[in-house]
């Protein structure tokens, strides 16, 4: 069997025991690589004043990792810059937050070349190479330029933006041309594949049918591969000692009320601001819930060096202060807003204790929190998932209460519906969701993607 070489920006092994907020990509890749012969290559997360190209190899939790440190300038221009100030907001439809800077583009190209230089000697002829996310779109072109003939696949964890939005990016053609160097391009949902198709046909003058796309003189396959969670491991964690202890602690502090939970990296795409506004409105319009419910929002800070992230943090601090100032009583606080990460086992116990979850991103490639919440529920008394229509997960999780996160009224009414939903309906909805989460788990995703990558025609010729 071929080895799989996974390449992503960060290599970060999540662990059940310690707190971590590596985000969905790291959680999913670690789960997908376990029990597979292979290697995970990427940035260590460390920066140095000068780039050395030295590779550190390690083995943790059955996964071999190979990492490089980046130069401080790389982190600024490639990671904070092009990846997180340009592509992330653009791919999440936030043109207002996009920053274009030539230095960012140069840093993006440079780091992709550095990745290619470092990883090429580690790749053997039969290996399948699987590259992840928007940080590394040009990497296949760089690997081909270094003579690599292996099958190379790409998976995008975020949305792919509509063609007219993408067209606002300087040199957008080059980005898409790079994507066409892959043998297989994977998206989370049909929506993002449709956006890609409309760009290829409408803007690149290419064609696309039956999963095969042609443009810029090359052909690539593209398809939909919705990512899942490591369901069995998460269910086990939800009933483990760490979860039980966290569950007991939170149930004690819930004190007979109904808890609504939100868990998100502190990111503007997750819709936390609109969620807080909807919750404030819920307390005003449904005063019967004052004193009888509360919202626990866990939001570990990420990308804290970026201005738009500092801005949203300040706004959320102000909003939470205002809501608590207006509604709190001596023995009750309506909003518990926590800026720290919890170990995964504890999170599972917290999910299990929540009568409802608010997963209301404004735009999200998939959203794993929605799936984790479902996996953690007690079958005899499951909570209700309130899910944004604009999360990729909504295409699979149709038994959730699906809401438009921009419509505060709708979100507010969904909270009321969730907290008053009869047990039989909760169980019916949960059963359907749970079966999907278990069936379409991260292992199914990996098998499906790898099988499709193996099925691709012979690798395309090098572009050097
Ligand atoms: C990207 C795409 C796509 C959060 N707080 C804590 C914690 N987390 C974990 C959650 C979950 C992960 O982080 C977040 O995953 P999401 O999928 O919700 O979102 P992104 O990080 O934006 O992930 C997304 C994903 O990639 C996979 O393809 O679904 O659309 O944006 O696993 O549990 N984990 C711990 N403590 C916390 O406090 N341990």
Tab-separated table of C-alpha atoms and ligand atoms in Angstrom:
chain	number	residue	atom	x	y	z
A	1	UNK	CA	0.000	0.000	0.000
A	2	UNK	CA	1.288	3.498	-0.809
A	3	UNK	CA	2.318	5.784	2.003
A	4	UNK	CA	0.380	8.983	2.456
A	5	UNK	CA	2.311	12.192	2.840
A	6	UNK	CA	0.043	14.836	4.322
A	7	UNK	CA	1.216	18.410	4.010
A	8	UNK	CA	-0.482	21.280	5.808
A	9	UNK	CA	0.546	24.669	7.122
A	10	UNK	CA	0.760	23.635	10.763
A	11	UNK	CA	1.555	20.266	12.205
A	12	UNK	CA	-0.033	20.146	15.604
A	13	UNK	CA	-1.012	16.931	17.282
A	14	UNK	CA	-4.135	17.478	19.332
A	15	UNK	CA	-4.381	15.424	22.476
A	16	UNK	CA	-7.305	14.506	24.670
A	17	UNK	CA	-5.526	15.329	27.855
A	18	UNK	CA	-4.372	18.878	27.308
A	19	UNK	CA	-6.237	21.997	26.295
A	20	UNK	CA	-5.795	22.957	22.687
A	21	UNK	CA	-7.569	24.946	20.033
A	22	UNK	CA	-5.644	23.847	16.977
A	23	UNK	CA	-8.799	24.045	14.956
A	24	UNK	CA	-10.657	21.643	12.779
A	25	UNK	CA	-7.949	20.890	10.267
A	26	UNK	CA	-5.418	19.609	12.802
A	27	UNK	CA	-8.022	17.576	14.633
A	28	UNK	CA	-9.207	15.963	11.415
A	29	UNK	CA	-5.776	15.245	9.945
A	30	UNK	CA	-4.434	13.679	13.115
A	31	UNK	CA	-7.450	11.380	13.195
A	32	UNK	CA	-7.154	10.581	9.486
A	33	UNK	CA	-3.455	9.699	9.670
A	34	UNK	CA	-3.631	7.362	12.640
A	35	UNK	CA	-3.287	3.689	11.685
A	36	UNK	CA	-1.905	4.718	8.316
A	37	UNK	CA	1.687	4.380	7.187
A	38	UNK	CA	2.626	7.910	6.360
A	39	UNK	CA	3.967	11.234	7.432
A	40	UNK	CA	2.664	14.687	8.234
A	41	UNK	CA	4.803	17.578	7.075
A	42	UNK	CA	4.421	21.274	7.841
A	43	UNK	CA	5.431	24.287	9.866
A	44	UNK	CA	6.352	23.704	13.509
A	45	UNK	CA	4.737	26.976	14.583
A	46	UNK	CA	8.171	28.277	15.642
A	47	UNK	CA	9.922	31.214	13.999
A	48	UNK	CA	13.619	32.047	13.742
A	49	UNK	CA	15.436	35.183	12.639
A	50	UNK	CA	16.973	33.292	9.694
A	51	UNK	CA	15.579	30.350	7.694
A	52	UNK	CA	17.686	27.173	8.002
A	53	UNK	CA	15.527	24.540	6.288
A	54	UNK	CA	16.362	22.061	9.086
A	55	UNK	CA	13.736	19.329	9.400
A	56	UNK	CA	12.692	17.846	12.766
A	57	UNK	CA	11.231	14.368	12.669
A	58	UNK	CA	9.129	13.086	15.568
A	59	UNK	CA	6.612	10.383	16.330
A	60	UNK	CA	3.578	11.045	18.484
A	61	UNK	CA	0.311	9.135	18.867
A	62	UNK	CA	1.255	6.736	16.003
A	63	UNK	CA	1.867	9.580	13.557
A	64	UNK	CA	5.300	10.553	12.178
A	65	UNK	CA	5.673	14.282	11.821
A	66	UNK	CA	8.312	16.292	9.971
A	67	UNK	CA	8.433	20.013	10.647
A	68	UNK	CA	10.403	23.087	9.682
A	69	UNK	CA	10.666	26.424	11.437
A	70	UNK	CA	9.880	29.554	9.426
A	71	UNK	CA	11.589	32.902	9.374
A	72	UNK	CA	9.858	35.766	11.201
A	73	UNK	CA	9.312	37.544	7.878
A	74	UNK	CA	7.656	34.391	6.506
A	75	UNK	CA	5.243	34.302	9.414
A	76	UNK	CA	4.360	37.959	8.872
A	77	UNK	CA	3.964	37.845	5.087
A	78	UNK	CA	2.827	34.304	4.391
A	79	UNK	CA	0.883	33.242	7.506
A	80	UNK	CA	-0.444	36.454	9.065
A	81	UNK	CA	-0.351	38.138	5.655
A	82	UNK	CA	-1.466	36.299	2.525
A	83	UNK	CA	-3.068	33.307	4.260
A	84	UNK	CA	-4.941	35.058	7.054
A	85	UNK	CA	-5.354	38.692	5.951
A	86	UNK	CA	-5.989	38.018	2.270
A	87	UNK	CA	-7.277	34.518	1.495
A	88	UNK	CA	-9.137	33.670	4.734
A	89	UNK	CA	-11.445	36.713	4.680
A	90	UNK	CA	-11.864	36.470	0.885
A	91	UNK	CA	-12.804	32.783	1.091
A	92	UNK	CA	-15.303	33.643	3.845
A	93	UNK	CA	-16.953	36.370	1.718
A	94	UNK	CA	-15.508	39.176	3.870
A	95	UNK	CA	-14.180	41.552	1.230
A	96	UNK	CA	-14.359	44.345	3.810
A	97	UNK	CA	-11.585	42.647	5.797
A	98	UNK	CA	-9.334	41.586	2.921
A	99	UNK	CA	-5.887	43.186	2.787
A	100	UNK	CA	-3.810	43.029	-0.372
A	101	UNK	CA	-0.104	43.682	-0.167
A	102	UNK	CA	2.573	42.697	-2.667
A	103	UNK	CA	4.881	41.585	0.141
A	104	UNK	CA	2.202	39.092	1.262
A	105	UNK	CA	2.095	37.550	-2.218
A	106	UNK	CA	5.896	37.303	-2.319
A	107	UNK	CA	5.973	35.670	1.122
A	108	UNK	CA	3.274	33.177	0.059
A	109	UNK	CA	5.299	32.166	-3.008
A	110	UNK	CA	8.527	31.966	-0.974
A	111	UNK	CA	7.131	29.742	1.766
A	112	UNK	CA	5.526	27.395	-0.761
A	113	UNK	CA	8.960	27.079	-2.413
A	114	UNK	CA	10.551	26.428	0.971
A	115	UNK	CA	8.002	23.746	1.763
A	116	UNK	CA	8.701	22.135	-1.618
A	117	UNK	CA	12.484	22.240	-1.127
A	118	UNK	CA	12.226	20.696	2.318
A	119	UNK	CA	9.658	17.974	1.641
A	120	UNK	CA	10.766	16.778	-1.819
A	121	UNK	CA	13.646	14.586	-0.502
A	122	UNK	CA	11.242	12.945	1.989
A	123	UNK	CA	8.853	11.752	-0.729
A	124	UNK	CA	9.267	8.294	-2.286
A	125	UNK	CA	8.053	7.452	-5.809
A	126	UNK	CA	4.941	5.457	-4.715
A	127	UNK	CA	3.770	7.940	-2.088
A	128	UNK	CA	0.439	9.679	-2.406
A	129	UNK	CA	0.804	13.348	-1.574
A	130	UNK	CA	-2.184	15.057	0.056
A	131	UNK	CA	-1.934	18.812	0.510
A	132	UNK	CA	-4.324	20.736	2.728
A	133	UNK	CA	-5.876	24.156	2.650
A	134	UNK	CA	-5.531	27.632	1.273
A	135	UNK	CA	-2.022	28.219	2.655
A	136	UNK	CA	-0.503	25.789	0.175
A	137	UNK	CA	-2.371	26.125	-3.126
A	138	UNK	CA	0.875	26.680	-5.163
A	139	UNK	CA	2.672	23.710	-3.595
A	140	UNK	CA	1.844	21.109	-6.269
A	141	UNK	CA	3.239	23.375	-8.967
A	142	UNK	CA	6.437	23.753	-6.929
A	143	UNK	CA	6.693	19.994	-6.381
A	144	UNK	CA	6.152	19.293	-10.086
A	145	UNK	CA	8.859	21.845	-10.880
A	146	UNK	CA	11.188	19.742	-8.728
A	147	UNK	CA	10.425	16.674	-10.813
A	148	UNK	CA	7.850	14.976	-8.583
A	149	UNK	CA	5.667	12.557	-10.578
A	150	UNK	CA	3.520	11.317	-7.676
A	151	UNK	CA	-0.225	11.692	-7.496
A	152	UNK	CA	-0.899	14.945	-5.684
A	153	UNK	CA	-4.253	15.824	-4.192
A	154	UNK	CA	-5.553	19.004	-2.584
A	155	UNK	CA	-8.332	19.469	-0.060
A	156	UNK	CA	-9.805	22.852	0.774
A	157	UNK	CA	-11.180	23.033	4.327
A	158	UNK	CA	-12.764	26.464	3.820
A	159	UNK	CA	-15.400	27.606	1.332
A	160	UNK	CA	-14.321	28.392	-2.214
A	161	UNK	CA	-15.675	31.874	-3.005
A	162	UNK	CA	-18.004	32.764	-5.872
A	163	UNK	CA	-16.145	33.687	-9.077
A	164	UNK	CA	-16.992	37.389	-8.872
A	165	UNK	CA	-15.573	37.619	-5.366
A	166	UNK	CA	-12.445	35.718	-6.300
A	167	UNK	CA	-11.947	38.084	-9.216
A	168	UNK	CA	-11.184	40.883	-6.726
A	169	UNK	CA	-7.936	39.112	-5.802
A	170	UNK	CA	-4.931	40.392	-7.723
A	171	UNK	CA	-3.460	37.491	-9.737
A	172	UNK	CA	-6.497	35.304	-9.091
A	173	UNK	CA	-5.849	33.511	-12.392
A	174	UNK	CA	-2.494	32.308	-11.129
A	175	UNK	CA	-4.057	30.888	-7.974
A	176	UNK	CA	-6.566	28.881	-10.003
A	177	UNK	CA	-3.882	27.826	-12.469
A	178	UNK	CA	-1.892	26.459	-9.496
A	179	UNK	CA	-4.954	24.546	-8.346
A	180	UNK	CA	-5.222	22.956	-11.784
A	181	UNK	CA	-1.781	21.379	-11.249
A	182	UNK	CA	-3.315	18.888	-8.796
A	183	UNK	CA	-4.612	15.487	-9.819
A	184	UNK	CA	-7.618	15.840	-7.507
A	185	UNK	CA	-9.156	18.945	-5.924
A	186	UNK	CA	-11.482	18.238	-3.007
A	187	UNK	CA	-14.155	20.580	-1.640
A	188	UNK	CA	-16.377	20.201	1.410
A	189	UNK	CA	-19.726	20.776	-0.356
A	190	UNK	CA	-21.393	21.096	-3.762
A	191	UNK	CA	-21.708	24.843	-3.187
A	192	UNK	CA	-17.970	25.367	-3.190
A	193	UNK	CA	-17.520	23.022	-6.150
A	194	UNK	CA	-20.175	25.016	-8.034
A	195	UNK	CA	-18.262	28.233	-7.358
A	196	UNK	CA	-15.100	26.620	-8.694
A	197	UNK	CA	-16.936	25.348	-11.778
A	198	UNK	CA	-18.383	28.762	-12.495
A	199	UNK	CA	-14.906	30.305	-12.330
A	200	UNK	CA	-13.383	27.637	-14.614
A	201	UNK	CA	-16.153	27.991	-17.188
A	202	UNK	CA	-17.008	31.667	-16.862
A	203	UNK	CA	-13.652	33.255	-16.180
A	204	UNK	CA	-10.926	30.822	-17.210
A	205	UNK	CA	-12.692	29.869	-20.463
A	206	UNK	CA	-12.357	26.204	-19.494
A	207	UNK	CA	-14.792	23.342	-19.151
A	208	UNK	CA	-15.981	21.026	-16.404
A	209	UNK	CA	-18.300	18.042	-16.371
A	210	UNK	CA	-18.457	14.699	-14.549
A	211	UNK	CA	-15.836	15.847	-12.111
A	212	UNK	CA	-13.171	16.537	-14.741
A	213	UNK	CA	-12.152	20.134	-15.290
A	214	UNK	CA	-9.963	21.596	-18.028
A	215	UNK	CA	-8.394	25.026	-18.139
A	216	UNK	CA	-5.001	26.635	-18.723
A	217	UNK	CA	-3.963	23.664	-20.864
A	218	UNK	CA	-4.390	21.103	-18.112
A	219	UNK	CA	-7.005	18.781	-16.657
A	220	UNK	CA	-7.780	17.981	-13.028
A	221	UNK	CA	-10.494	16.116	-11.234
A	222	UNK	CA	-12.553	17.864	-8.605
A	223	UNK	CA	-15.144	16.506	-6.232
A	224	UNK	CA	-17.023	16.855	-2.959
A	225	UNK	CA	-15.672	15.139	0.172
A	226	UNK	CA	-17.465	16.391	3.314
A	227	UNK	CA	-15.165	16.026	6.294
A	228	UNK	CA	-16.320	14.333	9.494
A	229	UNK	CA	-15.086	13.843	13.038
A	230	UNK	CA	-13.404	10.824	14.613
A	231	UNK	CA	-16.847	9.849	15.865
A	232	UNK	CA	-15.961	6.691	17.809
A	233	UNK	CA	-13.091	8.434	19.592
A	234	UNK	CA	-15.253	11.451	20.410
A	235	UNK	CA	-18.139	9.305	21.690
A	236	UNK	CA	-15.655	7.423	23.862
A	237	UNK	CA	-14.180	10.711	25.098
A	238	UNK	CA	-17.677	11.977	25.899
A	239	UNK	CA	-18.103	9.057	28.307
A	240	UNK	CA	-14.575	9.029	29.695
A	241	UNK	CA	-13.461	10.189	33.161
A	242	UNK	CA	-12.405	13.674	32.002
A	243	UNK	CA	-15.817	14.251	30.391
A	244	UNK	CA	-17.644	12.832	33.404
A	245	UNK	CA	-15.801	15.175	35.762
A	246	UNK	CA	-16.440	18.218	33.542
A	247	UNK	CA	-20.076	17.162	33.127
A	248	UNK	CA	-20.595	16.844	36.889
A	249	UNK	CA	-18.966	20.241	37.491
A	250	UNK	CA	-21.039	22.048	34.896
A	251	UNK	CA	-24.313	20.303	35.845
A	252	UNK	CA	-23.738	21.488	39.409
A	253	UNK	CA	-23.310	25.072	38.230
A	254	UNK	CA	-26.254	24.853	35.786
A	255	UNK	CA	-28.378	24.324	38.912
A	256	UNK	CA	-31.522	23.182	37.118
A	257	UNK	CA	-31.437	25.836	34.394
A	258	UNK	CA	-31.006	25.125	30.677
A	259	UNK	CA	-27.594	25.777	29.233
A	260	UNK	CA	-27.018	26.814	25.627
A	261	UNK	CA	-23.451	26.302	24.457
A	262	UNK	CA	-21.274	27.837	21.738
A	263	UNK	CA	-17.699	26.681	21.029
A	264	UNK	CA	-15.690	28.460	18.380
A	265	UNK	CA	-12.205	29.690	17.653
A	266	UNK	CA	-12.470	33.436	18.187
A	267	UNK	CA	-12.915	34.227	14.495
A	268	UNK	CA	-15.192	36.716	12.742
A	269	UNK	CA	-16.407	33.962	10.376
A	270	UNK	CA	-18.037	32.126	13.277
A	271	UNK	CA	-20.805	34.703	13.755
A	272	UNK	CA	-20.321	35.139	17.521
A	273	UNK	CA	-21.271	38.821	17.423
A	274	UNK	CA	-24.568	38.165	15.653
A	275	UNK	CA	-25.148	35.252	18.031
A	276	UNK	CA	-24.745	37.505	21.082
A	277	UNK	CA	-27.148	40.030	19.542
A	278	UNK	CA	-29.712	37.289	18.895
A	279	UNK	CA	-29.317	36.054	22.476
A	280	UNK	CA	-29.794	39.571	23.837
A	281	UNK	CA	-32.976	39.846	21.805
A	282	UNK	CA	-34.093	36.426	23.059
A	283	UNK	CA	-33.827	37.632	26.654
A	284	UNK	CA	-35.797	40.790	25.812
A	285	UNK	CA	-38.527	39.092	23.792
A	286	UNK	CA	-38.801	35.930	25.921
A	287	UNK	CA	-38.390	37.253	29.482
A	288	UNK	CA	-39.711	33.929	30.816
A	289	UNK	CA	-36.182	32.618	30.170
A	290	UNK	CA	-34.483	35.251	32.316
A	291	UNK	CA	-32.966	33.373	35.234
A	292	UNK	CA	-33.839	30.022	33.634
A	293	UNK	CA	-31.220	29.705	30.954
A	294	UNK	CA	-27.743	30.958	30.169
A	295	UNK	CA	-25.369	30.950	27.230
A	296	UNK	CA	-21.878	29.512	27.732
A	297	UNK	CA	-19.657	30.765	24.926
A	298	UNK	CA	-16.194	29.206	24.798
A	299	UNK	CA	-13.998	31.157	22.371
A	300	UNK	CA	-10.253	30.537	22.573
A	301	UNK	CA	-8.389	33.374	20.825
A	302	UNK	CA	-6.606	32.553	17.549
A	303	UNK	CA	-4.493	34.639	15.167
A	304	UNK	CA	-4.187	37.209	17.921
A	305	UNK	CA	-1.489	39.149	16.038
A	306	UNK	CA	-3.952	40.235	13.350
A	307	UNK	CA	-5.865	43.508	13.697
A	308	UNK	CA	-9.271	42.188	12.589
A	309	UNK	CA	-9.029	39.521	15.319
A	310	UNK	CA	-8.122	42.111	17.963
A	311	UNK	CA	-11.117	44.187	16.801
A	312	UNK	CA	-13.597	41.357	17.097
A	313	UNK	CA	-12.249	40.428	20.509
A	314	UNK	CA	-12.776	43.978	21.739
A	315	UNK	CA	-16.298	44.100	20.329
A	316	UNK	CA	-17.211	40.777	21.950
A	317	UNK	CA	-15.814	41.948	25.295
A	318	UNK	CA	-17.986	45.055	25.062
A	319	UNK	CA	-21.069	43.124	23.955
A	320	UNK	CA	-20.797	40.522	26.703
A	321	UNK	CA	-20.311	43.253	29.274
A	322	UNK	CA	-23.381	45.082	28.010
A	323	UNK	CA	-25.597	41.958	28.021
A	324	UNK	CA	-24.527	40.944	31.509
A	325	UNK	CA	-24.838	44.531	32.735
A	326	UNK	CA	-28.387	44.762	31.442
A	327	UNK	CA	-29.741	41.357	32.498
A	328	UNK	CA	-27.629	39.842	35.293
A	329	UNK	CA	-28.970	39.451	38.795
A	330	UNK	CA	-27.245	38.781	42.104
A	331	UNK	CA	-27.617	35.027	41.603
A	332	UNK	CA	-27.650	34.714	37.801
A	333	UNK	CA	-25.442	35.704	34.864
A	334	UNK	CA	-26.976	35.341	31.387
A	335	UNK	CA	-23.750	35.023	29.436
A	336	UNK	CA	-20.622	33.161	30.492
A	337	UNK	CA	-18.025	34.203	27.952
A	338	UNK	CA	-14.766	32.332	28.291
A	339	UNK	CA	-11.626	33.092	26.267
A	340	UNK	CA	-9.720	29.922	26.935
A	341	UNK	CA	-9.323	26.459	25.481
A	342	UNK	CA	-10.442	23.311	27.271
A	343	UNK	CA	-9.123	19.766	26.866
A	344	UNK	CA	-11.206	17.828	24.338
A	345	UNK	CA	-12.520	15.431	26.989
A	346	UNK	CA	-13.820	18.337	29.055
A	347	UNK	CA	-15.400	19.932	26.009
A	348	UNK	CA	-17.238	16.674	25.360
A	349	UNK	CA	-18.625	16.695	28.912
A	350	UNK	CA	-19.725	20.315	28.512
A	351	UNK	CA	-21.474	19.550	25.204
A	352	UNK	CA	-23.282	16.668	26.884
A	353	UNK	CA	-24.668	18.990	29.573
A	354	UNK	CA	-26.004	21.594	27.126
A	355	UNK	CA	-29.712	21.636	26.261
A	356	UNK	CA	-28.891	23.346	22.966
A	357	UNK	CA	-25.856	24.314	20.893
A	358	UNK	CA	-25.614	27.506	18.868
A	359	UNK	CA	-23.405	26.852	15.858
A	360	UNK	CA	-24.087	29.900	13.767
A	361	UNK	CA	-21.112	30.784	11.530
A	362	UNK	CA	-21.728	33.391	8.863
A	363	UNK	CA	-19.771	31.178	6.487
A	364	UNK	CA	-17.920	27.923	7.228
A	365	UNK	CA	-16.327	25.226	5.069
A	366	UNK	CA	-17.908	22.466	7.189
A	367	UNK	CA	-17.880	23.020	11.022
A	368	UNK	CA	-16.833	20.156	13.229
A	369	UNK	CA	-18.271	21.584	16.464
A	370	UNK	CA	-21.780	20.790	15.165
A	371	UNK	CA	-20.772	17.146	14.715
A	372	UNK	CA	-18.958	16.925	18.048
A	373	UNK	CA	-22.010	18.303	19.879
A	374	UNK	CA	-24.229	15.618	18.361
A	375	UNK	CA	-21.690	12.847	19.104
A	376	UNK	CA	-21.513	13.843	22.772
A	377	UNK	CA	-25.260	13.803	23.519
A	378	UNK	CA	-27.003	11.463	25.925
A	379	UNK	CA	-29.428	9.374	23.762
A	380	UNK	CA	-32.035	9.408	26.569
A	381	UNK	CA	-32.063	13.193	26.832
A	382	UNK	CA	-30.326	14.732	23.796
A	383	UNK	CA	-29.864	18.434	23.278
A	384	UNK	CA	-30.892	20.375	20.184
A	385	UNK	CA	-28.475	21.605	17.515
A	386	UNK	CA	-29.137	25.075	16.087
A	387	UNK	CA	-27.048	25.292	12.932
A	388	UNK	CA	-26.310	28.001	10.402
A	389	UNK	CA	-27.483	27.380	6.854
A	390	UNK	CA	-24.165	28.787	5.733
A	391	UNK	CA	-22.009	26.121	7.363
A	392	UNK	CA	-21.044	23.289	5.028
A	393	UNK	CA	-22.390	20.935	7.727
A	394	UNK	CA	-25.944	22.161	7.027
A	395	UNK	CA	-26.062	20.190	3.772
A	396	UNK	CA	-25.703	16.955	5.761
A	397	UNK	CA	-27.306	17.876	9.090
A	398	UNK	CA	-30.796	18.699	7.917
A	399	UNK	CA	-32.421	17.405	11.124
A	400	UNK	CA	-30.887	20.332	13.035
A	401	UNK	CA	-32.804	23.596	13.468
A	402	UNK	CA	-31.334	25.365	10.442
A	403	UNK	CA	-31.168	29.155	10.724
A	404	UNK	CA	-29.962	32.186	8.836
A	405	UNK	CA	-27.335	33.594	11.243
A	406	UNK	CA	-27.863	37.112	9.869
A	407	UNK	CA	-31.537	36.990	10.891
A	408	UNK	CA	-31.501	37.602	14.648
A	409	UNK	CA	-35.252	37.038	14.901
A	410	UNK	CA	-34.983	33.581	13.366
A	411	UNK	CA	-32.062	32.615	15.615
A	412	UNK	CA	-33.927	33.882	18.671
A	413	UNK	CA	-37.041	31.847	17.802
A	414	UNK	CA	-34.856	28.772	17.230
A	415	UNK	CA	-33.467	29.180	20.775
A	416	UNK	CA	-36.999	29.217	22.169
A	417	UNK	CA	-38.002	26.231	20.034
A	418	UNK	CA	-34.912	24.282	21.109
A	419	UNK	CA	-35.443	24.921	24.822
A	420	UNK	CA	-39.122	23.934	24.667
A	421	UNK	CA	-38.836	21.007	22.247
A	422	UNK	CA	-40.582	17.822	23.465
A	423	UNK	CA	-38.327	14.854	24.259
A	424	UNK	CA	-39.687	12.677	21.416
A	425	UNK	CA	-38.859	15.320	18.805
A	426	UNK	CA	-35.403	15.901	20.299
A	427	UNK	CA	-34.698	12.197	20.159
A	428	UNK	CA	-35.979	11.842	16.595
A	429	UNK	CA	-33.865	14.716	15.316
A	430	UNK	CA	-30.820	13.613	17.283
A	431	UNK	CA	-31.044	9.991	16.086
A	432	UNK	CA	-30.969	11.107	12.467
A	433	UNK	CA	-28.058	13.468	13.081
A	434	UNK	CA	-26.135	10.916	15.110
A	435	UNK	CA	-26.396	8.250	12.407
A	436	UNK	CA	-24.969	10.711	9.876
A	437	UNK	CA	-22.119	11.791	12.160
A	438	UNK	CA	-21.161	8.160	12.790
A	439	UNK	CA	-21.479	7.076	9.167
A	440	UNK	CA	-19.782	10.064	7.529
A	441	UNK	CA	-16.871	10.213	9.932
A	442	UNK	CA	-13.292	11.277	9.340
A	443	UNK	CA	-12.223	7.771	8.393
A	444	UNK	CA	-14.904	7.573	5.696
A	445	UNK	CA	-13.713	10.955	4.453
A	446	UNK	CA	-10.114	9.788	4.289
A	447	UNK	CA	-10.991	6.504	2.545
A	448	UNK	CA	-13.190	8.248	0.040
A	449	UNK	CA	-10.620	10.917	-0.783
A	450	UNK	CA	-7.660	8.534	-1.010
A	451	UNK	CA	-9.624	6.123	-3.215
A	452	UNK	CA	-10.506	8.999	-5.549
A	453	UNK	CA	-6.887	10.171	-5.619
A	454	UNK	CA	-5.698	6.649	-6.419
A	455	UNK	CA	-8.273	6.480	-9.211
A	456	UNK	CA	-7.037	9.590	-10.959
A	457	UNK	CA	-5.383	9.126	-14.318
A	458	UNK	CA	-1.582	9.089	-14.573
A	459	UNK	CA	-0.010	12.217	-13.065
A	460	UNK	CA	0.233	15.207	-15.353
A	461	UNK	CA	3.630	16.197	-16.744
A	462	UNK	CA	5.960	18.469	-14.800
A	463	UNK	CA	5.491	22.161	-15.476
A	464	UNK	CA	9.104	23.243	-15.026
B	1	LIG	C1	-11.557	24.605	9.487
B	1	LIG	C2	-12.765	25.128	8.698
B	1	LIG	C3	-13.792	22.858	8.842
B	1	LIG	C4	-12.495	24.780	19.661
B	1	LIG	N1	-12.337	25.256	20.909
B	1	LIG	C5	-11.646	24.327	21.594
B	1	LIG	C6	-11.374	23.255	20.729
B	1	LIG	N2	-11.897	23.568	19.548
B	1	LIG	C7	-11.892	22.642	18.403
B	1	LIG	C8	-13.306	22.105	18.175
B	1	LIG	C9	-13.201	21.621	16.743
B	1	LIG	C10	-12.186	22.598	16.154
B	1	LIG	O1	-11.504	23.259	17.209
B	1	LIG	C11	-12.877	23.673	15.321
B	1	LIG	O2	-13.235	23.098	14.112
B	1	LIG	P1	-14.256	23.803	13.120
B	1	LIG	O3	-14.573	22.840	12.033
B	1	LIG	O4	-15.488	24.151	13.902
B	1	LIG	O5	-13.597	25.139	12.606
B	1	LIG	P2	-12.132	25.653	12.044
B	1	LIG	O6	-11.082	25.613	13.083
B	1	LIG	O7	-12.403	26.986	11.448
B	1	LIG	O8	-11.742	24.584	10.905
B	1	LIG	C12	-14.019	24.350	9.076
B	1	LIG	C13	-12.511	22.391	9.485
B	1	LIG	O9	-11.391	23.215	9.108
B	1	LIG	C14	-12.192	20.944	9.109
B	1	LIG	O10	-12.184	20.785	7.704
B	1	LIG	O11	-14.875	22.141	9.420
B	1	LIG	O12	-15.112	24.785	8.299
B	1	LIG	O13	-12.974	26.517	8.944
B	1	LIG	O14	-12.671	20.326	16.668
B	1	LIG	O15	-13.586	21.118	19.112
B	1	LIG	N3	-10.690	22.165	21.095
B	1	LIG	C15	-10.250	22.103	22.393
B	1	LIG	N4	-10.497	23.107	23.283
B	1	LIG	C16	-11.182	24.215	22.939
B	1	LIG	O16	-11.406	25.091	23.779
B	1	LIG	N5	-9.563	21.034	22.789
